[in-house]
Short mmCIF file of C-alpha atoms in Angstrom, two decimals:
data_model
loop_
_atom_site.label_atom_id
_atom_site.label_comp_id
_atom_site.label_asym_id
_atom_site.label_seq_id
_atom_site.Cartn_x
_atom_site.Cartn_y
_atom_site.Cartn_z
CA MET A 1 -21.86 -15.24 8.26
CA LEU A 2 -19.54 -18.03 9.15
CA ALA A 3 -23.01 -20.38 10.15
CA THR A 4 -24.28 -20.33 6.29
CA SER A 5 -20.83 -19.80 4.16
CA ASP A 6 -19.86 -22.19 1.62
CA ILE A 7 -16.35 -20.88 1.32
CA VAL A 8 -14.84 -18.53 4.00
CA SER A 9 -12.15 -16.52 2.86
CA LEU A 10 -9.59 -14.87 4.61
CA HIS A 11 -7.78 -11.61 3.19
CA THR A 12 -6.84 -9.45 6.28
CA PRO A 13 -3.73 -8.02 7.66
CA LEU A 14 -2.63 -9.18 11.02
CA THR A 15 -2.60 -6.80 13.86
CA PRO A 16 -3.40 -7.56 17.54
CA GLU A 17 -7.61 -7.35 16.94
CA THR A 18 -7.29 -9.95 13.55
CA ARG A 19 -4.54 -12.84 15.96
CA GLY A 20 -6.12 -15.54 16.43
CA LEU A 21 -9.44 -14.51 14.52
CA ILE A 22 -10.68 -18.36 13.05
CA GLY A 23 -10.27 -20.65 16.20
CA GLU A 24 -12.16 -23.40 17.92
CA ARG A 25 -15.46 -21.20 18.39
CA GLU A 26 -15.63 -19.90 14.77
CA LEU A 27 -14.95 -23.17 13.23
CA ARG A 28 -17.28 -24.90 14.94
CA LEU A 29 -19.91 -22.21 13.73
CA MET A 30 -18.94 -23.58 10.39
CA LYS A 31 -20.82 -25.42 8.37
CA GLN A 32 -19.47 -29.37 8.35
CA SER A 33 -19.33 -29.21 4.17
CA ALA A 34 -17.73 -25.15 4.43
CA THR A 35 -13.88 -25.18 3.22
CA LEU A 36 -11.77 -22.28 5.16
CA VAL A 37 -8.95 -20.29 2.98
CA ASN A 38 -6.54 -18.48 4.44
CA THR A 39 -4.06 -16.45 2.21
CA SER A 40 -3.46 -13.53 4.54
CA ARG A 41 -1.15 -14.01 7.56
CA GLY A 42 -1.20 -17.56 9.59
CA ALA A 43 -1.55 -16.69 13.08
CA VAL A 44 -4.89 -14.85 11.86
CA VAL A 45 -6.24 -19.19 11.72
CA ASP A 46 -5.47 -21.15 15.12
CA GLU A 47 -3.93 -23.76 13.46
CA ALA A 48 -4.29 -26.32 16.62
CA ALA A 49 -8.14 -25.66 16.46
CA LEU A 50 -8.18 -26.57 12.65
CA VAL A 51 -6.32 -29.41 12.76
CA ARG A 52 -9.22 -30.42 15.16
CA ALA A 53 -11.88 -29.23 12.98
CA LEU A 54 -10.71 -30.82 10.51
CA GLY A 55 -9.75 -34.50 11.82
CA GLU A 56 -13.04 -34.48 13.49
CA GLY A 57 -14.78 -33.12 10.77
CA TRP A 58 -16.41 -29.83 11.95
CA ILE A 59 -15.43 -28.40 8.59
CA ALA A 60 -14.71 -30.24 5.03
CA SER A 61 -11.81 -28.75 3.58
CA ALA A 62 -9.29 -26.40 4.18
CA GLY A 63 -6.83 -24.32 1.93
CA ILE A 64 -4.00 -21.88 3.26
CA ASP A 65 -1.59 -20.42 1.76
CA VAL A 66 0.81 -19.53 4.77
CA GLN A 67 1.63 -20.84 8.50
CA VAL A 68 2.58 -19.61 11.83
CA HIS A 69 5.92 -20.58 10.81
CA GLU A 70 7.93 -20.43 7.44
CA PRO A 71 9.24 -21.81 6.57
CA ASN A 72 7.58 -25.01 8.57
CA PRO A 73 10.72 -26.35 10.46
CA ASP A 74 8.56 -29.29 11.51
CA PRO A 75 8.68 -32.32 9.17
CA ASN A 76 5.47 -34.03 11.79
CA ASP A 77 3.75 -30.66 12.18
CA PRO A 78 0.09 -32.10 12.50
CA LEU A 79 -1.42 -30.30 9.58
CA LEU A 80 1.02 -31.38 7.26
CA GLY A 81 -0.33 -34.50 7.05
CA LEU A 82 -4.21 -34.03 6.99
CA PRO A 83 -6.05 -35.30 3.28
CA THR A 84 -8.40 -32.80 3.49
CA LEU A 85 -6.25 -29.53 3.68
CA VAL A 86 -4.14 -27.92 1.34
CA ILE A 87 -0.63 -25.58 2.21
CA LEU A 88 0.67 -23.84 -0.74
CA PRO A 89 3.91 -21.94 0.31
CA HIS A 90 3.10 -18.31 0.42
CA ILE A 91 2.63 -17.31 -2.78
CA GLY A 92 1.31 -14.05 -2.48
CA SER A 93 4.27 -11.97 -3.80
CA ALA A 94 4.33 -14.39 -6.35
CA THR A 95 3.87 -11.85 -9.35
CA GLU A 96 6.06 -10.85 -11.97
CA GLY A 97 6.23 -7.16 -10.53
CA ALA A 98 6.61 -7.86 -6.63
CA ARG A 99 9.43 -9.48 -7.60
CA VAL A 100 10.80 -7.57 -9.56
CA GLY A 101 10.59 -4.84 -7.16
CA MET A 102 12.65 -7.01 -4.66
CA ILE A 103 15.12 -7.76 -6.46
CA GLY A 104 15.14 -4.22 -6.66
CA LEU A 105 15.43 -3.32 -3.65
CA ALA A 106 17.95 -6.26 -2.88
CA ALA A 107 20.28 -4.62 -5.51
CA ASP A 108 20.04 -0.90 -3.55
CA ASN A 109 20.48 -2.46 -0.47
CA VAL A 110 23.38 -4.36 -1.52
CA ILE A 111 25.06 -0.80 -3.07
CA ALA A 112 24.24 0.86 -0.34
CA PHE A 113 26.00 -1.48 1.85
CA LEU A 114 29.38 -1.27 0.02
CA GLU A 115 29.15 3.00 -0.48
CA GLY A 116 29.19 3.02 2.82
CA ARG A 117 25.75 4.92 3.42
CA PRO A 118 22.82 3.14 5.66
CA LEU A 119 20.60 0.29 4.48
CA LEU A 120 17.08 0.88 2.78
CA THR A 121 15.87 -2.02 5.14
CA PRO A 122 17.55 -3.24 7.56
CA VAL A 123 17.02 -6.34 9.87
CA SER A 124 16.40 -5.38 13.34
CA GLY A 125 19.39 -6.76 15.03
CA SER A 126 21.66 -6.57 12.20
CA PRO A 127 25.06 -6.17 12.77
CA LEU A 128 25.15 -3.99 9.27
CA PRO A 129 24.80 -0.75 8.84
#
């Protein structure tokens, strides 16, 4: 499928089986005119291999909605300078329903904290109850 597809679009959760799903081997199998789109999780694609693939012309272009490290702390990350790559901040949760739900959950956590109850979504290692 990789060798014949014009567009390869990834939509998978990050699991031990999908980590590095697309690496150098897979990118080299793709057509030189192909585009890779990753809207799943950053670690599904080997970013160093993607930089080489785009820089050396193994594939034509890529669009990613997510990186391994977000927010990306490195302004010199080679991904950021590739003219054949479009990067968006991870916007999978940008629907109105998702944002309303996030606001409600945050408010419920604040109320639980103020009332001395356990948090609904505690952060691991947090000193809060």
